[in-house]
Coordinates of C-alpha atoms and ligand atoms in Angstrom, one line a residue:
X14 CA 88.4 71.3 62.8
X15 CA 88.0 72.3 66.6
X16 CA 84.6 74.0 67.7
X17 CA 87.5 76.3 69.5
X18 CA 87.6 80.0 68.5
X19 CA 89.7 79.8 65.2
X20 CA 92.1 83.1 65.9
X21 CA 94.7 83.2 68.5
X22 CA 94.6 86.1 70.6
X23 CA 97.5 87.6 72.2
X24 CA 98.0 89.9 75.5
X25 CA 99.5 93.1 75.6
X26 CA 103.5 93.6 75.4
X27 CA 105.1 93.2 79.2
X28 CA 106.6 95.9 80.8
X29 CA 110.3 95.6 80.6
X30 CA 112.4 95.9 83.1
X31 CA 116.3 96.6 83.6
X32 CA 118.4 97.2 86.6
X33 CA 120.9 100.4 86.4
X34 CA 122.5 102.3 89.5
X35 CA 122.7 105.3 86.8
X36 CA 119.1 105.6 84.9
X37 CA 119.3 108.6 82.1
X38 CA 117.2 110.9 84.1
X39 CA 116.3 112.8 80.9
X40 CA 114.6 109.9 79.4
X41 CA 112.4 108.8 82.6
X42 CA 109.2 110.3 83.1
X43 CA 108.9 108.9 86.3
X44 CA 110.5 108.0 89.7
X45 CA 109.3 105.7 92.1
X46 CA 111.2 105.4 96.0
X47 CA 109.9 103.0 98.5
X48 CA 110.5 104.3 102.1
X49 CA 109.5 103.1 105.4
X50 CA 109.1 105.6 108.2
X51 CA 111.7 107.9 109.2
X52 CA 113.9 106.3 106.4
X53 CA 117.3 107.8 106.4
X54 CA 118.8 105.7 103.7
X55 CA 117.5 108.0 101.1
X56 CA 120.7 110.2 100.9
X57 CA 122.7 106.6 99.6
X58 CA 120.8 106.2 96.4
X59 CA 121.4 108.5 93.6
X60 CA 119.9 111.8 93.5
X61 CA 119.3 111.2 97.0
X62 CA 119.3 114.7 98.1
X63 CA 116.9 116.4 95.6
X64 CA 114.5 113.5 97.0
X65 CA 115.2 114.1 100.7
X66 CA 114.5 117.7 99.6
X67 CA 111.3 116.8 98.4
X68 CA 110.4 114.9 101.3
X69 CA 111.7 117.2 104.0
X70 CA 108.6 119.7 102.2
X71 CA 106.4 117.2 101.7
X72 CA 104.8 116.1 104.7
X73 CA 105.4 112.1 103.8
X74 CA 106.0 110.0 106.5
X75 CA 106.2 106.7 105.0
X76 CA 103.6 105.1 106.6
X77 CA 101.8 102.2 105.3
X78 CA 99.9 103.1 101.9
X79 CA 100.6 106.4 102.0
X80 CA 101.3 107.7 98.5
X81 CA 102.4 111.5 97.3
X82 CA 103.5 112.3 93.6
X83 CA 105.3 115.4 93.7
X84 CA 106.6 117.5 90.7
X85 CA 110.1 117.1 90.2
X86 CA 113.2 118.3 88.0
X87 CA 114.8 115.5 86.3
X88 CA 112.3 113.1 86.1
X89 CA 109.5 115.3 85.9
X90 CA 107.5 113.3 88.6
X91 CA 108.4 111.8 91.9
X92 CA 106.1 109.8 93.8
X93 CA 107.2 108.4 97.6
X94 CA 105.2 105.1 98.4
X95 CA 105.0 104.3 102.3
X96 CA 105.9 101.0 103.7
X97 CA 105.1 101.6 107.3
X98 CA 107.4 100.6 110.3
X99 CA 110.9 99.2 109.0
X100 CA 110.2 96.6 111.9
X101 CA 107.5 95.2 110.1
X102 CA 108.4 95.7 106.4
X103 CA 107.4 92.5 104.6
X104 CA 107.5 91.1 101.1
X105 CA 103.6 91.2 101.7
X106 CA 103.8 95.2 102.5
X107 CA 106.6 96.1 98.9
X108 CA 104.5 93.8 96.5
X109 CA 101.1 96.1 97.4
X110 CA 103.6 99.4 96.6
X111 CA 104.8 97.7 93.6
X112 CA 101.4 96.9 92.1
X113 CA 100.1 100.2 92.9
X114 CA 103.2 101.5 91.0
X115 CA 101.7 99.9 88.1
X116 CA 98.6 101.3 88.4
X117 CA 99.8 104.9 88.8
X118 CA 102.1 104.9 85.9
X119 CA 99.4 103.5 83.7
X120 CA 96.7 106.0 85.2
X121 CA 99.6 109.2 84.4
X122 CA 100.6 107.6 81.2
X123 CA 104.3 107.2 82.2
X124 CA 106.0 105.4 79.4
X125 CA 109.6 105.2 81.2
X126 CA 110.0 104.7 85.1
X127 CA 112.6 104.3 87.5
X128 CA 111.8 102.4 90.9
X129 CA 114.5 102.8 93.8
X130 CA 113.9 100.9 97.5
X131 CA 116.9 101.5 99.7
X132 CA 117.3 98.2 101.6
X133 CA 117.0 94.5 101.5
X134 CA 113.8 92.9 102.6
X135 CA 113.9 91.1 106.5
X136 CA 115.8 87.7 105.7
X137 CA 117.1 88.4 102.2
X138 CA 119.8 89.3 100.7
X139 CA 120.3 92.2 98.1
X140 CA 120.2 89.8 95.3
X141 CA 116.9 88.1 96.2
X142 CA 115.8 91.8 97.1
X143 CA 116.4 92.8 93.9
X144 CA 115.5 89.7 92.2
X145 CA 111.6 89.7 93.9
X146 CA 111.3 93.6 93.4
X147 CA 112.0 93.7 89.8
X148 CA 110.0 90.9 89.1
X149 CA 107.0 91.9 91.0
X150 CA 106.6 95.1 89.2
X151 CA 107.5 93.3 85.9
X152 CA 104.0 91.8 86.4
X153 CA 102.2 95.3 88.1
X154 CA 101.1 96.9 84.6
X155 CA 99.6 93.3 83.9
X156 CA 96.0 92.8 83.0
X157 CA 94.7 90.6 80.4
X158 CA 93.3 92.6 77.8
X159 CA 93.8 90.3 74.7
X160 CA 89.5 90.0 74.1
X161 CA 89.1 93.7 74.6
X162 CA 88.5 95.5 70.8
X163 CA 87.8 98.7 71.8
X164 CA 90.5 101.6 71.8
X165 CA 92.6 98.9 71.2
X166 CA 95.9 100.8 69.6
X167 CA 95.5 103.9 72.9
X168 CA 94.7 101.0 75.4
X169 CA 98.4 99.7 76.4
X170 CA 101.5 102.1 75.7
X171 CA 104.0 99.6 77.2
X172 CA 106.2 100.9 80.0
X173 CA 109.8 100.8 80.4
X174 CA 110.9 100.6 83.8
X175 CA 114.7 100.8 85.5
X176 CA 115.0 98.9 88.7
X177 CA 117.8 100.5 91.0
X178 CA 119.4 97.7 92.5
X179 CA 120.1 97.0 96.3
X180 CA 123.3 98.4 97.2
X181 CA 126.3 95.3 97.7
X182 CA 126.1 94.0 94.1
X183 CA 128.6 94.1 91.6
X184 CA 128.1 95.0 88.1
X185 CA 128.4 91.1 87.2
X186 CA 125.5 89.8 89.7
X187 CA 123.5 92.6 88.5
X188 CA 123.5 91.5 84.9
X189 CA 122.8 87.9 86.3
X190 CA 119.9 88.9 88.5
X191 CA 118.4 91.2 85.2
X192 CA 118.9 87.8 83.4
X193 CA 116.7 85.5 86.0
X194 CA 114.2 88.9 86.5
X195 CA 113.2 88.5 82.5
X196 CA 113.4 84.5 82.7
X197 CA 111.0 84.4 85.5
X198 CA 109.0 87.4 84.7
X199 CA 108.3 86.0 81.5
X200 CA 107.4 82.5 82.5
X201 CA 105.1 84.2 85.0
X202 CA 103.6 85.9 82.0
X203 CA 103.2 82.6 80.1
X204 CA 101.2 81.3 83.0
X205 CA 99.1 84.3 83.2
X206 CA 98.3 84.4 79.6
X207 CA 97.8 80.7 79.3
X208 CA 95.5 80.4 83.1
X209 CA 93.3 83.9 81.4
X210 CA 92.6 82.7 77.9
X211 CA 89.3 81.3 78.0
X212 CA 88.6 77.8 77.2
X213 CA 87.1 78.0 74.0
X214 CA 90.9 79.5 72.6
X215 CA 92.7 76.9 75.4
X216 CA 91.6 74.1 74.7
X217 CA 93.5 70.7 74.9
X218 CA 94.5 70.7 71.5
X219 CA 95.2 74.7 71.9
X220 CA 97.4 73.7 75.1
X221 CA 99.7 72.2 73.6
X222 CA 100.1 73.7 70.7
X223 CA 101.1 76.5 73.1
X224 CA 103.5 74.1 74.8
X225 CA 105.1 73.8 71.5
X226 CA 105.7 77.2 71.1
X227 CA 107.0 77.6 74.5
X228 CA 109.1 74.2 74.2
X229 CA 110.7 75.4 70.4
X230 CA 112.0 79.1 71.6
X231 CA 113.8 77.1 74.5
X232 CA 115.3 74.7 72.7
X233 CA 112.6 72.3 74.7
X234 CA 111.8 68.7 72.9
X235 CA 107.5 68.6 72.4
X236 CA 106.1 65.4 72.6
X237 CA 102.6 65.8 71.9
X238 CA 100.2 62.5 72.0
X239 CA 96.7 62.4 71.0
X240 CA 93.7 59.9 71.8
X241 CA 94.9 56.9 69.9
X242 CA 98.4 57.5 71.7
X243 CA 96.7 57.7 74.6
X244 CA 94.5 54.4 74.3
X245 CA 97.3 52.6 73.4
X246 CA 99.5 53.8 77.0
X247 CA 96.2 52.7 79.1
X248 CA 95.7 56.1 80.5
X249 CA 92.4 54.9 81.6
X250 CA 92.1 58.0 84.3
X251 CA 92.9 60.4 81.0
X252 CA 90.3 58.9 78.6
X253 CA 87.3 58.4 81.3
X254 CA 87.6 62.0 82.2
X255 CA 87.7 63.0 78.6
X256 CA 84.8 61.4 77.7
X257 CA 82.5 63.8 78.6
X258 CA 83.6 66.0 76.3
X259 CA 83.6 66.9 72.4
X260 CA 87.4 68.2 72.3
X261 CA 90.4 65.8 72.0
X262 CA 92.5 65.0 74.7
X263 CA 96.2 65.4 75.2
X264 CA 99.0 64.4 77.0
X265 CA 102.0 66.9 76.7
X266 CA 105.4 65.7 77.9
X267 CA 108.5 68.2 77.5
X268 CA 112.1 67.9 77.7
X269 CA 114.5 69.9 78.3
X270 CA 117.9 68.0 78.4
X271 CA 120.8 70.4 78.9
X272 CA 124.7 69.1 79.3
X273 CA 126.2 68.0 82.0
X274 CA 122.9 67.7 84.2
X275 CA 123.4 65.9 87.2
X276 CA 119.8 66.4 88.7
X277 CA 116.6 64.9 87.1
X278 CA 113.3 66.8 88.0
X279 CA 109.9 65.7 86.9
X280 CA 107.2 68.3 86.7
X281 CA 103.5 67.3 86.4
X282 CA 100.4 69.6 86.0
X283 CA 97.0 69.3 86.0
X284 CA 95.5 70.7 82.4
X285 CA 91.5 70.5 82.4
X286 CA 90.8 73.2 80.9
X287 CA 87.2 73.5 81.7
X288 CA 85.7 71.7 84.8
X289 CA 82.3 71.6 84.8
X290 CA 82.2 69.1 87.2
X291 CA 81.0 66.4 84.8
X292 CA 77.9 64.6 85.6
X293 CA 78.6 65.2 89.5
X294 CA 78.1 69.4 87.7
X295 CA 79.2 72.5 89.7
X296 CA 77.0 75.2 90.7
X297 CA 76.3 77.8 88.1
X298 CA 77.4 80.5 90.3
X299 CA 81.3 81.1 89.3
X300 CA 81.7 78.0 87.0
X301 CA 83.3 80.2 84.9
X302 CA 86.2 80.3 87.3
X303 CA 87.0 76.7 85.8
X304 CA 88.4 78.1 83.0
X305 CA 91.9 78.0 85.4
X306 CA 91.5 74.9 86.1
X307 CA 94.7 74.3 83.8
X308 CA 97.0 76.6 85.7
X309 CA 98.8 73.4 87.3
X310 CA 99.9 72.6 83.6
X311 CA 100.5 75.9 82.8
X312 CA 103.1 76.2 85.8
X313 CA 105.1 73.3 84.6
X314 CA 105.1 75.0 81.0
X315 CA 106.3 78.7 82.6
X316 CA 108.5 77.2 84.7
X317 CA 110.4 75.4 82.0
X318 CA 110.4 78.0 79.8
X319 CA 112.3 80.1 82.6
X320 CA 114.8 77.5 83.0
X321 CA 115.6 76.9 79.8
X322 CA 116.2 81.0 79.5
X323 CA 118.2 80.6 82.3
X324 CA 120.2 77.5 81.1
X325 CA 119.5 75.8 84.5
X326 CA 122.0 72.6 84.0
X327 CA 119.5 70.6 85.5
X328 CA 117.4 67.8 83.1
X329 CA 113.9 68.4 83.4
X330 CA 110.7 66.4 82.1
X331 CA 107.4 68.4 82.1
X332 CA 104.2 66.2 82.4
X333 CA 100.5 67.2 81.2
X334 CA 97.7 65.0 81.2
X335 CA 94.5 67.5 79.2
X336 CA 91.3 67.1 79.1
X337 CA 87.7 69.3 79.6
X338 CA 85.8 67.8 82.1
X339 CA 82.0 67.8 80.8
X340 CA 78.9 66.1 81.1
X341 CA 77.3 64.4 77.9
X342 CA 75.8 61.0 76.5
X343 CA 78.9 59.3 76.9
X344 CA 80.6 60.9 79.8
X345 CA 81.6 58.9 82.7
X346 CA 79.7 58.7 85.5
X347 CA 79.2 58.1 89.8
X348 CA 80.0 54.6 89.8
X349 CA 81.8 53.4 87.1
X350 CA 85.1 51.3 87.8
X351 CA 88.3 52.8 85.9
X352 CA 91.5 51.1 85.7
X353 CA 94.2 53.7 85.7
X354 CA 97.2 53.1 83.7
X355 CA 99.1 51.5 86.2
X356 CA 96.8 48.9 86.3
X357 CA 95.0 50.0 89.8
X358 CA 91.3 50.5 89.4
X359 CA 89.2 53.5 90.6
X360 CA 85.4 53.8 91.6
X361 CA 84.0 56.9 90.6
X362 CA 81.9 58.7 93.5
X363 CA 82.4 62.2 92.0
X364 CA 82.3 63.0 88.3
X365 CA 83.9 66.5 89.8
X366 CA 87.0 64.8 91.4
X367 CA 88.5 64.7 88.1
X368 CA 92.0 66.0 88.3
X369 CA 93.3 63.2 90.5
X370 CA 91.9 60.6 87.6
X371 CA 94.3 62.8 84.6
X372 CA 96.8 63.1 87.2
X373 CA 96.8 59.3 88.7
X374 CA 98.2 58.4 84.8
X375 CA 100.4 61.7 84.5
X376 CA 102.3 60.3 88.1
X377 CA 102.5 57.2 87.1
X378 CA 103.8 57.8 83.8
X379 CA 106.3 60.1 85.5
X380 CA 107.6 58.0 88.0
X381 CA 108.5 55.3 85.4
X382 CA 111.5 57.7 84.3
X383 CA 112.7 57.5 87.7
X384 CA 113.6 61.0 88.3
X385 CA 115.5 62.2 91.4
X386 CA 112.3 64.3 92.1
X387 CA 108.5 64.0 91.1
X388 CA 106.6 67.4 91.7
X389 CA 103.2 67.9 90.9
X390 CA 100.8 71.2 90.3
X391 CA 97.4 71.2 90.5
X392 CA 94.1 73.4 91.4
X393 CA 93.4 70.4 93.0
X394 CA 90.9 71.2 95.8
X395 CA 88.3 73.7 96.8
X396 CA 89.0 72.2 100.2
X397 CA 92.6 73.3 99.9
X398 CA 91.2 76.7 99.5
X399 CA 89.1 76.5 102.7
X400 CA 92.0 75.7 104.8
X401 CA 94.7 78.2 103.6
X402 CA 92.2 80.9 101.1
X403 CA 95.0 82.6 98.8
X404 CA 97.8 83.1 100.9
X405 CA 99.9 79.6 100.9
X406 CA 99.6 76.7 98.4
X407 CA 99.1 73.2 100.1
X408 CA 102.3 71.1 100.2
X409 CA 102.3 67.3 100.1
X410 CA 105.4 65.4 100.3
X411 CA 106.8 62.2 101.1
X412 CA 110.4 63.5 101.4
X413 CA 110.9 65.9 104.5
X414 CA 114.2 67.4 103.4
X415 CA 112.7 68.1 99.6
X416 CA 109.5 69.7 102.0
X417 CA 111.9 72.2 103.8
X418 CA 113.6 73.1 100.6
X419 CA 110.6 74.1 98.9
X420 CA 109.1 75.3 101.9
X421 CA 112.7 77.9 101.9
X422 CA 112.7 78.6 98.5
X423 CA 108.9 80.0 98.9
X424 CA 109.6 82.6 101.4
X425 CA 112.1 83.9 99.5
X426 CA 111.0 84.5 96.6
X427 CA 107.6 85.4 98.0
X428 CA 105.6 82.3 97.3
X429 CA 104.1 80.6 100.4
X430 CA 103.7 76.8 100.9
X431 CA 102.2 75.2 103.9
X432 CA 102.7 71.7 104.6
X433 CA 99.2 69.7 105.1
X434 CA 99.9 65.4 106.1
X435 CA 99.7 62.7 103.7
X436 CA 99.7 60.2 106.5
X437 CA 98.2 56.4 105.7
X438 CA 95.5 57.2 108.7
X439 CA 93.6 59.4 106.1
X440 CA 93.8 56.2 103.8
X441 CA 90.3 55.0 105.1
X442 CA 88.4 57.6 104.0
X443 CA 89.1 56.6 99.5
X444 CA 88.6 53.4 100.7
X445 CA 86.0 51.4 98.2
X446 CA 84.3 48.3 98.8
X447 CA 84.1 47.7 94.7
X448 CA 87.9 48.6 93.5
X449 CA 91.0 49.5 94.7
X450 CA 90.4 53.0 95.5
X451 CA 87.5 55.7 95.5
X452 CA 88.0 58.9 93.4
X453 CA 86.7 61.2 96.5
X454 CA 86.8 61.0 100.1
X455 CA 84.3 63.2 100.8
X456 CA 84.3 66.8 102.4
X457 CA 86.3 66.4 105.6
X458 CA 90.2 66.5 105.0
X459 CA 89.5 67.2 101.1
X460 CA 92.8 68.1 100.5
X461 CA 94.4 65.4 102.1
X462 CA 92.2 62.5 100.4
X463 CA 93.1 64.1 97.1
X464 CA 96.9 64.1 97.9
X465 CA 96.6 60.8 99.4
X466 CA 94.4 59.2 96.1
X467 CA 97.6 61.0 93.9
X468 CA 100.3 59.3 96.5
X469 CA 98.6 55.7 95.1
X470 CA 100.3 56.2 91.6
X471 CA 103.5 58.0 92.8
X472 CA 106.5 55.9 93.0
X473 CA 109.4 58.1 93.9
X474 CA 110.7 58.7 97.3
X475 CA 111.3 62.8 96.7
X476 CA 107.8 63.4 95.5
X477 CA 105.7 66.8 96.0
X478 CA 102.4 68.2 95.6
X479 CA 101.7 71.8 95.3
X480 CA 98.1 72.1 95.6
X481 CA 97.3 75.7 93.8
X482 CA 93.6 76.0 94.4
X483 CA 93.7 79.3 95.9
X484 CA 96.7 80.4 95.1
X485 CA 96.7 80.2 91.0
X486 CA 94.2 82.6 90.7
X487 CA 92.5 85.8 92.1
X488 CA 89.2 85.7 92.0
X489 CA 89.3 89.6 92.5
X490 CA 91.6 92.4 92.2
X491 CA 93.8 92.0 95.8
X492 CA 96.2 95.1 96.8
X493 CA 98.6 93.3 95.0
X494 CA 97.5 91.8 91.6
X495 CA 94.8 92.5 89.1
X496 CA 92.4 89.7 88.9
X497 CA 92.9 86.5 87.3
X498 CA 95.6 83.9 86.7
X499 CA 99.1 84.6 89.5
X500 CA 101.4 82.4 87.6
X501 CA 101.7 80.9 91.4
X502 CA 104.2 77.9 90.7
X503 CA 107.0 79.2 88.2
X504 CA 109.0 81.4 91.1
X505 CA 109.4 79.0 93.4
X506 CA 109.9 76.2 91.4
X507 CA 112.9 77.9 89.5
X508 CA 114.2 79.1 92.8
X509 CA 114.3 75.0 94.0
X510 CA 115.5 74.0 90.5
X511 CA 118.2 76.9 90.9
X512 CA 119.3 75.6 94.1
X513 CA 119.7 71.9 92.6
X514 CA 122.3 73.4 90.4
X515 CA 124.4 75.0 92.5
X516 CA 124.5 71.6 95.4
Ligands
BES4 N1 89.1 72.1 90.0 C1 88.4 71.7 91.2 C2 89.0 72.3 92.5 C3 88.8 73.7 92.7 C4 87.7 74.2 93.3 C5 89.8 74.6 92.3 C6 87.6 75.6 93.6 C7 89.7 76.0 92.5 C8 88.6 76.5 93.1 C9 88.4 70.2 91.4 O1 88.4 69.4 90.2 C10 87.2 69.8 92.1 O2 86.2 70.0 91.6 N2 87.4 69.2 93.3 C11 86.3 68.8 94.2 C12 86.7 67.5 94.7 C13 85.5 66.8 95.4 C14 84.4 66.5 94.4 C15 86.0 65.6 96.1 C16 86.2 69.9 95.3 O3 87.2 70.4 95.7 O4 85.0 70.2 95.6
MN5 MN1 86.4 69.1 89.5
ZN6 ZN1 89.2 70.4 88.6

């Protein structure tokens, strides 16, 4: 028996989302347009001239933030949502409108909406418009509510919303884009869900049970190995991390193997699921943050569970190496010498720089399949998060051309990565005079010692490294998500995994 909490708790039922050109009016309680100033485009959507009406008497201008909800015929309620000056409308400027969309139709008690925006977004297309707006306010009624008891059957009516599509698709693509909104929308979800729970429910054990669940409604193959498993495969990294603490390690590996594949993709994810720190032990002062300190894993487990929705021919392995990280009696500790499971060894300097130690085995174990790409998610770094704070994850990658894909696929679908170097120079600084390695490199270039300590057990020449520090989570409500767990990882990695499928 686990000393984890023994019921499982679920969130709330999503918001679900379809895209029509015709919504039944008489069903909707609410509409929703997104306008930028001056917009003339209104009179192209339908019932465009009832809502130019209501403008024209309205006083709206469109301007950034500006929000009026007007009474209405059919819906009842219309509320215009500024974007500001079409020159500098930006996926950045939409995804604030679409959150507070969320907010407003949970505030009014709207149980059906319809959301209309009358143009694509600078630099994509009307699909990729359509895709990233439906999807974004898929996720704007989200807050994870699954602990909270009280009111609990008034709390969360669940909201049906109709996304009007970008003009210049036909009927087909719009059923295809509905299909990849719901996919990705509800591996977003799964990440959410899993990065929120707290780590008494998600534990190791708990992890993958999850990963299970996710991997047997895809038609996913679980393998799920425990200690012994793991002591027999060496994962020395794995085990000294785990020793710490009173809960079982895991090590998850997924497969999802459709037909005619011609692309193998490996995806690897950091799983501690509490980080203390270890006997190198974090302040007190938001320790509780750690709790995401799984959302790496939890992107490879989303992400899969998207592609298998979507079919994606392309043969994917998901990687995840589990573990708390605590301090005990038997933990490890500043100075021991681990050998990794490739056979390297490691001096400890930092109990805290655990997640390279799970993730040294994970890459190692993942390059022996010899996929065509190794990609790897992890809250890796607080120093990730003082060079780049919560707008970009860190990218480290060996392979330039798999570096400007994913760098692509990220602006459009709204997901920033910034490349950081993982150049030998740096190589000095986890340089140990007692093994082959240290585990830290210290405070300057902390990002960069981490992705060059992980580069040590890679062996693939198309390798990435997404490090999700600031990016996984919100540490408070932002103008555009409610606090807590993103689900950063799942959107652009199934827009790079979709983009292997069709080359
Ligand atoms: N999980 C943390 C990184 C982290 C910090 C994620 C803040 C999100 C927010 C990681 O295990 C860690 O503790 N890294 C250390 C490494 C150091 C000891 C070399 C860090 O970044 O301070
Ligand atoms: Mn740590
Ligand atoms: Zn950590």
């Amino acid at each position: 028996m686990s000393l984890a909490n023994c019921s499982v708790w679920h969130n709330s039922v999503p918001m679900e989302v379809s895209l029509t050109r015709e919504p039944k009016w008489s069903r909707i309680d609410h509409l929703f347009v997104l306008l930028t100033e001056n917009d003339k485009r209104v009179r192209d959507l339908p019932l465009g001239k009832p809502i130019q009406k209501a403008i024209d008497g309205s006083g709206f201008t469109g301007r950034a933030d500006e929000a009026i909800t007007l009474l209405f015929d059919e819906p009842r309620k219309l509320t215009l949502i500024g974007l500001g000056k079409p020159n500098k409308l930006s996926i950045r400027t939409v995804r604030n409108a679409l959150y507070s969309i969320g907010k407003t139709a949970k505030k009014l008690r709207d149980r059906s909406i319809a959301m209309a925006l009358p143009y694509t977004l600078p630099g994509l297309d009307s699909a990729d418009t359509t895709r990233l707006v439906a999807e974004q306010l898929s996720q704007a009624d989200y807050k994870y509510d699954a602990y909270i008891t009280v009111k609990k059957d008034e709390k969360r009516p669940s909201i049906d919303a109709a996304v009007i599509p970008v003009d210049g698709l036909d009927a087909g693509r719009v059923r295809e884009v509905e299909r990849e909104v719901r996919a990705i929308s509800d591996g977003v979800r799964t990440v959410r869900d899993l990065g929120n729970a707290p780590s008494n429910d998600i534990t190791p054990a708990r992890l993958a049970e999850r990963a299970e669940e996710v991997a047997k409604a895809g038609g996913i193959k679980a393998t799920v190995y425990g200690r012994k498993d793991i002591e027999r495969m060496k994962m020395g990294g794995l085990l000294a991390v785990n020793r710490g603490s009173a809960e079982e390690p895991r090590f998850i590996v997924l497969e999802y193997t459709p037909r005619r594949a011609k692309k193998h993709v490996a995806l690897v994810g950091k799983g501690i699921t509490f980080d203390s720190g270890g006997i190198s032990i974090k302040p007190a002062e938001k320790m509780e943050e750690m709790k995401f300190d799984m959302c790496g894993a939890a992107a490879v487990i989303g992400t899969m569970e998207a592609a298998a929705k979507l079919a994606l021919p392309v043969r994917i392995t998901g990687v995840i190496p589990s573990t708390e990280n605590l301090p005990s009696g038997s933990a490890y500790k500043p100075g021991d010498i681990i050998t990794m499971m490739s056979g390297k060894t490691v001096e400890i300097v930092n109990t805290d720089a655990e997640g390279r130690m799970i993730l040294g085995d994970a890459l190692h174990y993942a390059s022996q399949l010899k996929p065509d790409h190794l990609l790897d998610f992890a809250t890796l770094t607080g120093a990730c998060v003082v060079a780049l704070a919560n707008e970009a994850a860190g990218l480290f990658s060996n392979d330039d051309e798999l570096a400007r894909k994913l760098i692509e696929c990220g602006e459009r679908v709204g997901e920033r990565l910034w490349r950081l170097p993982e150049w030998d120079e740096y190589k000095d600084l986890i340089r140990s005079e007692w093994a082959d390695m240290k585990n830290s490199g210290g405070r300057w270039g902390g990002a960069v010692t981490a992705a060059l300590f992980l580069k040590e057990f890679v062996d693939c020449p198309s390798w990435a490294h997404l490090d999700i520090a600031g990016t996984a989570y919100a540490e408070h409500e932002t103008p555009r998500e409610s606090r807590g767990a993103t689900g950063a990882g799942v959107r652009v990695t199934v827009a790079f995994l979709q983009s292997l499928s069709r080359s």
